[in-house]
Amino acid sequence: GQSLEQPSEVTAVEGAIVQINCTYQTSGFYGLSWYQQHDGGAPTFLSYNALDGLEETGRFSSFLSRSDSYGYLLLQELQMKDSASYFCAVRDLGDSNYQLIWGAGTKLIIKP
Amino acid sequence: SQTIHQWPATLVQPVGSPLSLECTVEGTSNPNLYWYRQAAGRGLQLLFYSVGIGQISSEVPQNLSASRPQDRQFILSSKKLLLSDSGFYLCAWNGQGTGLYEQYFGPGTRLTVT
């Protein structure tokens, strides 16, 4: 079957660094995406990794290791506004060319 | 720039009543369109996607249906709602040639079936 696993909740302190992990098991793999969703809001796209390595976008970075079926989202200099749920999603060219397989999300709690 | 609209924002409906949620996209043509449902504290479940007018693919068997009567309009319907249909419904789009990994979401409709 196809599945993505990520921790349900992570707690960190304002100004610190936090890493949210995602492991996946899919029949095909064409890239790992990360989305942010604030309570009551819609998901917004953060980053995408198709190849191994680290992609940096401001305070956020995303890493992928295809051999380990593993990726992570790294958030630096945490701010209270980063409190949200973070979802990893895999583009899987399985039965459907258009589907993203989603993880259940990680709730990031930031303490002052 | 592109914009995606969804309405209504919130909806409370009795069991057995019909449902119609509408989503429209502006500023792009021939988008891929998606309907997702999200239960409280959970991830996103893909319900339907469409790659063109009249082309609908269903991912999950249920009492819901979708239609795409126009290029940038996507409608989610039900003839008789169940309690289990409660949730946060999200419409999303991406462009045909944008790698399919980046989806843009509407503001969502929070549906409560009583």
PDB file of N, CA, C and O in Angstrom, chain A residues 30 33 35 37 39-45 47-48 87 91 93 95-100 102-105, chain B residues 32 34 36 38 41-44 46 49 51 59 88 90 96 99-108 110:
ATOM      1  N   TYR A  30       7.747  10.649  -7.563  1.00  0.00           N
ATOM      2  CA  TYR A  30       8.192  11.727  -8.443  1.00  0.00           C
ATOM      3  C   TYR A  30       8.411  13.018  -7.688  1.00  0.00           C
ATOM      4  O   TYR A  30       8.460  14.079  -8.288  1.00  0.00           O
ATOM      5  N   SER A  33       6.533  16.972  -1.507  1.00  0.00           N
ATOM      6  CA  SER A  33       6.123  18.360  -1.281  1.00  0.00           C
ATOM      7  C   SER A  33       5.806  18.572   0.186  1.00  0.00           C
ATOM      8  O   SER A  33       5.463  17.640   0.910  1.00  0.00           O
ATOM      9  N   TYR A  35       3.496  21.281   2.743  1.00  0.00           N
ATOM     10  CA  TYR A  35       2.460  22.303   2.824  1.00  0.00           C
ATOM     11  C   TYR A  35       2.289  22.723   4.281  1.00  0.00           C
ATOM     12  O   TYR A  35       2.467  21.927   5.199  1.00  0.00           O
ATOM     13  N   GLN A  37      -0.508  24.515   6.981  1.00  0.00           N
ATOM     14  CA  GLN A  37      -1.918  24.829   7.167  1.00  0.00           C
ATOM     15  C   GLN A  37      -2.134  25.382   8.568  1.00  0.00           C
ATOM     16  O   GLN A  37      -1.943  24.683   9.556  1.00  0.00           O
ATOM     17  N   ASP A  39      -4.649  26.757  11.575  1.00  0.00           N
ATOM     18  CA  ASP A  39      -5.966  26.323  12.047  1.00  0.00           C
ATOM     19  C   ASP A  39      -7.076  27.080  11.313  1.00  0.00           C
ATOM     20  O   ASP A  39      -7.085  28.308  11.280  1.00  0.00           O
ATOM     21  N   GLY A  40      -8.015  26.328  10.752  1.00  0.00           N
ATOM     22  CA  GLY A  40      -9.148  26.929  10.069  1.00  0.00           C
ATOM     23  C   GLY A  40      -8.858  27.406   8.663  1.00  0.00           C
ATOM     24  O   GLY A  40      -9.764  27.861   7.957  1.00  0.00           O
ATOM     25  N   GLY A  41      -7.597  27.299   8.247  1.00  0.00           N
ATOM     26  CA  GLY A  41      -7.234  27.796   6.915  1.00  0.00           C
ATOM     27  C   GLY A  41      -6.989  26.694   5.919  1.00  0.00           C
ATOM     28  O   GLY A  41      -7.129  25.503   6.227  1.00  0.00           O
ATOM     29  N   ALA A  42      -6.619  27.079   4.726  1.00  0.00           N
ATOM     30  CA  ALA A  42      -6.325  26.131   3.666  1.00  0.00           C
ATOM     31  C   ALA A  42      -4.820  25.865   3.611  1.00  0.00           C
ATOM     32  O   ALA A  42      -4.017  26.700   4.014  1.00  0.00           O
ATOM     33  N   PRO A  43      -4.406  24.709   3.122  1.00  0.00           N
ATOM     34  CA  PRO A  43      -2.979  24.426   2.965  1.00  0.00           C
ATOM     35  C   PRO A  43      -2.339  25.364   1.956  1.00  0.00           C
ATOM     36  O   PRO A  43      -2.962  25.732   0.953  1.00  0.00           O
ATOM     37  N   THR A  44      -1.099  25.742   2.226  1.00  0.00           N
ATOM     38  CA  THR A  44      -0.328  26.538   1.275  1.00  0.00           C
ATOM     39  C   THR A  44       0.997  25.837   1.005  1.00  0.00           C
ATOM     40  O   THR A  44       1.608  25.271   1.917  1.00  0.00           O
ATOM     41  N   PHE A  45       1.423  25.867  -0.225  1.00  0.00           N
ATOM     42  CA  PHE A  45       2.627  25.178  -0.676  1.00  0.00           C
ATOM     43  C   PHE A  45       3.872  25.830  -0.092  1.00  0.00           C
ATOM     44  O   PHE A  45       4.002  27.058  -0.077  1.00  0.00           O
ATOM     45  N   SER A  47       7.367  23.841  -0.282  1.00  0.00           N
ATOM     46  CA  SER A  47       8.565  23.431  -1.002  1.00  0.00           C
ATOM     47  C   SER A  47       8.343  22.088  -1.688  1.00  0.00           C
ATOM     48  O   SER A  47       7.376  21.382  -1.396  1.00  0.00           O
ATOM     49  N   TYR A  48       9.289  21.765  -2.559  1.00  0.00           N
ATOM     50  CA  TYR A  48       9.220  20.526  -3.321  1.00  0.00           C
ATOM     51  C   TYR A  48      10.631  20.016  -3.572  1.00  0.00           C
ATOM     52  O   TYR A  48      11.519  20.792  -3.938  1.00  0.00           O
ATOM     53  N   PHE A  87       2.199  19.329   6.366  1.00  0.00           N
ATOM     54  CA  PHE A  87       1.899  18.082   5.672  1.00  0.00           C
ATOM     55  C   PHE A  87       2.964  17.792   4.627  1.00  0.00           C
ATOM     56  O   PHE A  87       3.352  18.687   3.868  1.00  0.00           O
ATOM     57  N   ARG A  91       4.101  12.909  -4.871  1.00  0.00           N
ATOM     58  CA  ARG A  91       3.514  12.737  -6.196  1.00  0.00           C
ATOM     59  C   ARG A  91       3.842  11.322  -6.638  1.00  0.00           C
ATOM     60  O   ARG A  91       5.005  10.972  -6.800  1.00  0.00           O
ATOM     61  N   LEU A  93       3.144   8.437  -9.379  1.00  0.00           N
ATOM     62  CA  LEU A  93       2.613   8.115 -10.699  1.00  0.00           C
ATOM     63  C   LEU A  93       2.178   6.653 -10.697  1.00  0.00           C
ATOM     64  O   LEU A  93       2.727   5.831 -11.404  1.00  0.00           O
ATOM     65  N   ASP A  95      -1.683   4.645 -10.041  1.00  0.00           N
ATOM     66  CA  ASP A  95      -2.897   4.515 -10.835  1.00  0.00           C
ATOM     67  C   ASP A  95      -3.321   5.838 -11.438  1.00  0.00           C
ATOM     68  O   ASP A  95      -3.959   5.878 -12.464  1.00  0.00           O
ATOM     69  N   SER A  96      -3.006   6.915 -10.774  1.00  0.00           N
ATOM     70  CA  SER A  96      -3.435   8.230 -11.225  1.00  0.00           C
ATOM     71  C   SER A  96      -2.228   9.129 -11.426  1.00  0.00           C
ATOM     72  O   SER A  96      -1.385   9.242 -10.561  1.00  0.00           O
ATOM     73  N   ASN A  97      -2.173   9.768 -12.564  1.00  0.00           N
ATOM     74  CA  ASN A  97      -1.067  10.688 -12.812  1.00  0.00           C
ATOM     75  C   ASN A  97      -1.219  12.005 -12.094  1.00  0.00           C
ATOM     76  O   ASN A  97      -0.308  12.823 -12.114  1.00  0.00           O
ATOM     77  N   TYR A  98      -2.353  12.222 -11.463  1.00  0.00           N
ATOM     78  CA  TYR A  98      -2.639  13.542 -10.949  1.00  0.00           C
ATOM     79  C   TYR A  98      -2.789  13.591  -9.445  1.00  0.00           C
ATOM     80  O   TYR A  98      -3.172  14.595  -8.903  1.00  0.00           O
ATOM     81  N   GLN A  99      -2.465  12.506  -8.791  1.00  0.00           N
ATOM     82  CA  GLN A  99      -2.756  12.449  -7.384  1.00  0.00           C
ATOM     83  C   GLN A  99      -1.526  12.722  -6.529  1.00  0.00           C
ATOM     84  O   GLN A  99      -0.426  12.270  -6.822  1.00  0.00           O
ATOM     85  N   LEU A 100      -1.747  13.478  -5.466  1.00  0.00           N
ATOM     86  CA  LEU A 100      -0.779  13.616  -4.403  1.00  0.00           C
ATOM     87  C   LEU A 100      -1.234  12.735  -3.248  1.00  0.00           C
ATOM     88  O   LEU A 100      -2.395  12.761  -2.870  1.00  0.00           O
ATOM     89  N   TRP A 102      -1.056  12.164   0.640  1.00  0.00           N
ATOM     90  CA  TRP A 102      -0.792  13.085   1.750  1.00  0.00           C
ATOM     91  C   TRP A 102      -0.524  12.347   3.055  1.00  0.00           C
ATOM     92  O   TRP A 102      -1.157  11.331   3.360  1.00  0.00           O
ATOM     93  N   GLY A 103       0.408  12.896   3.840  1.00  0.00           N
ATOM     94  CA  GLY A 103       0.572  12.448   5.212  1.00  0.00           C
ATOM     95  C   GLY A 103      -0.538  13.013   6.078  1.00  0.00           C
ATOM     96  O   GLY A 103      -1.300  13.885   5.641  1.00  0.00           O
ATOM     97  N   ALA A 104      -0.622  12.537   7.316  1.00  0.00           N
ATOM     98  CA  ALA A 104      -1.694  12.958   8.223  1.00  0.00           C
ATOM     99  C   ALA A 104      -1.416  14.304   8.865  1.00  0.00           C
ATOM    100  O   ALA A 104      -2.304  14.868   9.504  1.00  0.00           O
ATOM    101  N   GLY A 105      -0.183  14.818   8.702  1.00  0.00           N
ATOM    102  CA  GLY A 105       0.126  16.135   9.209  1.00  0.00           C
ATOM    103  C   GLY A 105       0.816  16.121  10.559  1.00  0.00           C
ATOM    104  O   GLY A 105       0.597  15.217  11.382  1.00  0.00           O
TER     105      GLY A 105
ATOM    106  N   ASN B  32      -6.106  21.697 -13.821  1.00  0.00           N
ATOM    107  CA  ASN B  32      -6.548  20.478 -13.142  1.00  0.00           C
ATOM    108  C   ASN B  32      -7.270  20.937 -11.879  1.00  0.00           C
ATOM    109  O   ASN B  32      -6.805  21.846 -11.185  1.00  0.00           O
ATOM    110  N   TYR B  34      -9.405  19.790  -8.198  1.00  0.00           N
ATOM    111  CA  TYR B  34      -9.475  18.737  -7.198  1.00  0.00           C
ATOM    112  C   TYR B  34     -10.493  19.104  -6.123  1.00  0.00           C
ATOM    113  O   TYR B  34     -10.608  20.267  -5.720  1.00  0.00           O
ATOM    114  N   TYR B  36     -11.044  17.889  -2.138  1.00  0.00           N
ATOM    115  CA  TYR B  36     -10.536  17.150  -0.994  1.00  0.00           C
ATOM    116  C   TYR B  36     -11.510  17.289   0.170  1.00  0.00           C
ATOM    117  O   TYR B  36     -12.247  18.273   0.277  1.00  0.00           O
ATOM    118  N   GLN B  38     -11.242  17.000   4.491  1.00  0.00           N
ATOM    119  CA  GLN B  38     -10.333  16.886   5.632  1.00  0.00           C
ATOM    120  C   GLN B  38     -11.158  16.765   6.900  1.00  0.00           C
ATOM    121  O   GLN B  38     -11.922  17.673   7.251  1.00  0.00           O
ATOM    122  N   GLY B  41      -8.320  17.427  12.448  1.00  0.00           N
ATOM    123  CA  GLY B  41      -7.044  16.900  12.888  1.00  0.00           C
ATOM    124  C   GLY B  41      -6.440  15.830  11.993  1.00  0.00           C
ATOM    125  O   GLY B  41      -5.518  15.123  12.413  1.00  0.00           O
ATOM    126  N   ARG B  42      -6.934  15.728  10.789  1.00  0.00           N
ATOM    127  CA  ARG B  42      -6.449  14.679   9.896  1.00  0.00           C
ATOM    128  C   ARG B  42      -5.877  15.265   8.614  1.00  0.00           C
ATOM    129  O   ARG B  42      -5.900  16.476   8.394  1.00  0.00           O
ATOM    130  N   GLY B  43      -5.363  14.379   7.774  1.00  0.00           N
ATOM    131  CA  GLY B  43      -4.822  14.794   6.499  1.00  0.00           C
ATOM    132  C   GLY B  43      -5.911  14.972   5.457  1.00  0.00           C
ATOM    133  O   GLY B  43      -7.099  14.914   5.754  1.00  0.00           O
ATOM    134  N   LEU B  44      -5.476  15.187   4.227  1.00  0.00           N
ATOM    135  CA  LEU B  44      -6.409  15.442   3.141  1.00  0.00           C
ATOM    136  C   LEU B  44      -6.746  14.164   2.385  1.00  0.00           C
ATOM    137  O   LEU B  44      -5.854  13.389   2.031  1.00  0.00           O
ATOM    138  N   LEU B  46      -8.353  12.845  -1.034  1.00  0.00           N
ATOM    139  CA  LEU B  46      -8.780  13.249  -2.366  1.00  0.00           C
ATOM    140  C   LEU B  46     -10.103  12.571  -2.705  1.00  0.00           C
ATOM    141  O   LEU B  46     -10.227  11.349  -2.605  1.00  0.00           O
ATOM    142  N   TYR B  49     -10.997  14.423  -8.986  1.00  0.00           N
ATOM    143  CA  TYR B  49     -10.162  15.351  -9.728  1.00  0.00           C
ATOM    144  C   TYR B  49     -10.649  15.386 -11.170  1.00  0.00           C
ATOM    145  O   TYR B  49     -11.307  14.453 -11.645  1.00  0.00           O
ATOM    146  N   VAL B  51      -9.420  16.816 -15.212  1.00  0.00           N
ATOM    147  CA  VAL B  51      -8.391  17.377 -16.084  1.00  0.00           C
ATOM    148  C   VAL B  51      -9.006  18.171 -17.231  1.00  0.00           C
ATOM    149  O   VAL B  51      -8.280  18.740 -18.047  1.00  0.00           O
ATOM    150  N   GLU B  59     -11.923   9.068  -6.606  1.00  0.00           N
ATOM    151  CA  GLU B  59     -10.913   8.307  -5.874  1.00  0.00           C
ATOM    152  C   GLU B  59     -11.497   7.484  -4.737  1.00  0.00           C
ATOM    153  O   GLU B  59     -10.910   6.500  -4.320  1.00  0.00           O
ATOM    154  N   PHE B  88     -14.186  19.375   6.389  1.00  0.00           N
ATOM    155  CA  PHE B  88     -13.701  20.600   5.750  1.00  0.00           C
ATOM    156  C   PHE B  88     -13.421  20.247   4.289  1.00  0.00           C
ATOM    157  O   PHE B  88     -12.560  19.413   4.001  1.00  0.00           O
ATOM    158  N   LEU B  90     -12.192  21.142   0.588  1.00  0.00           N
ATOM    159  CA  LEU B  90     -11.246  22.047  -0.063  1.00  0.00           C
ATOM    160  C   LEU B  90     -11.201  21.779  -1.551  1.00  0.00           C
ATOM    161  O   LEU B  90     -11.115  20.627  -1.986  1.00  0.00           O
ATOM    162  N   GLN B  96      -1.652  22.610 -15.993  1.00  0.00           N
ATOM    163  CA  GLN B  96      -1.393  21.360 -16.686  1.00  0.00           C
ATOM    164  C   GLN B  96       0.088  21.044 -16.772  1.00  0.00           C
ATOM    165  O   GLN B  96       0.484  19.902 -16.767  1.00  0.00           O
ATOM    166  N   GLY B  99       4.081  20.426 -13.152  1.00  0.00           N
ATOM    167  CA  GLY B  99       4.707  19.361 -12.378  1.00  0.00           C
ATOM    168  C   GLY B  99       3.792  18.645 -11.415  1.00  0.00           C
ATOM    169  O   GLY B  99       4.178  17.673 -10.806  1.00  0.00           O
ATOM    170  N   LEU B 100       2.600  19.137 -11.238  1.00  0.00           N
ATOM    171  CA  LEU B 100       1.572  18.461 -10.455  1.00  0.00           C
ATOM    172  C   LEU B 100       1.881  18.353  -8.973  1.00  0.00           C
ATOM    173  O   LEU B 100       1.134  17.735  -8.232  1.00  0.00           O
ATOM    174  N   TYR B 101       2.999  18.901  -8.507  1.00  0.00           N
ATOM    175  CA  TYR B 101       3.323  18.801  -7.100  1.00  0.00           C
ATOM    176  C   TYR B 101       2.867  20.011  -6.318  1.00  0.00           C
ATOM    177  O   TYR B 101       2.840  19.998  -5.092  1.00  0.00           O
ATOM    178  N   GLU B 102       2.561  21.110  -6.987  1.00  0.00           N
ATOM    179  CA  GLU B 102       2.170  22.335  -6.319  1.00  0.00           C
ATOM    180  C   GLU B 102       0.705  22.610  -6.609  1.00  0.00           C
ATOM    181  O   GLU B 102       0.330  22.897  -7.745  1.00  0.00           O
ATOM    182  N   GLN B 103      -0.095  22.493  -5.582  1.00  0.00           N
ATOM    183  CA  GLN B 103      -1.520  22.739  -5.718  1.00  0.00           C
ATOM    184  C   GLN B 103      -1.886  23.991  -4.929  1.00  0.00           C
ATOM    185  O   GLN B 103      -1.334  24.259  -3.868  1.00  0.00           O
ATOM    186  N   TYR B 104      -2.859  24.725  -5.457  1.00  0.00           N
ATOM    187  CA  TYR B 104      -3.323  25.962  -4.839  1.00  0.00           C
ATOM    188  C   TYR B 104      -4.751  25.732  -4.345  1.00  0.00           C
ATOM    189  O   TYR B 104      -5.612  25.303  -5.115  1.00  0.00           O
ATOM    190  N   PHE B 105      -4.967  26.048  -3.077  1.00  0.00           N
ATOM    191  CA  PHE B 105      -6.227  25.712  -2.435  1.00  0.00           C
ATOM    192  C   PHE B 105      -7.134  26.924  -2.264  1.00  0.00           C
ATOM    193  O   PHE B 105      -6.671  28.041  -2.029  1.00  0.00           O
ATOM    194  N   GLY B 106      -8.430  26.656  -2.364  1.00  0.00           N
ATOM    195  CA  GLY B 106      -9.421  27.650  -2.010  1.00  0.00           C
ATOM    196  C   GLY B 106      -9.565  27.737  -0.499  1.00  0.00           C
ATOM    197  O   GLY B 106      -8.967  26.950   0.236  1.00  0.00           O
ATOM    198  N   PRO B 107     -10.383  28.678  -0.003  1.00  0.00           N
ATOM    199  CA  PRO B 107     -10.514  28.888   1.447  1.00  0.00           C
ATOM    200  C   PRO B 107     -11.258  27.781   2.171  1.00  0.00           C
ATOM    201  O   PRO B 107     -11.202  27.698   3.397  1.00  0.00           O
ATOM    202  N   GLY B 108     -11.962  26.931   1.437  1.00  0.00           N
ATOM    203  CA  GLY B 108     -12.633  25.792   2.054  1.00  0.00           C
ATOM    204  C   GLY B 108     -14.049  26.069   2.505  1.00  0.00           C
ATOM    205  O   GLY B 108     -14.448  27.212   2.718  1.00  0.00           O
ATOM    206  N   ARG B 110     -16.628  24.575   5.483  1.00  0.00           N
ATOM    207  CA  ARG B 110     -16.751  23.707   6.673  1.00  0.00           C
ATOM    208  C   ARG B 110     -18.201  23.234   6.737  1.00  0.00           C
ATOM    209  O   ARG B 110     -19.111  24.029   6.975  1.00  0.00           O
TER     210      ARG B 110
END
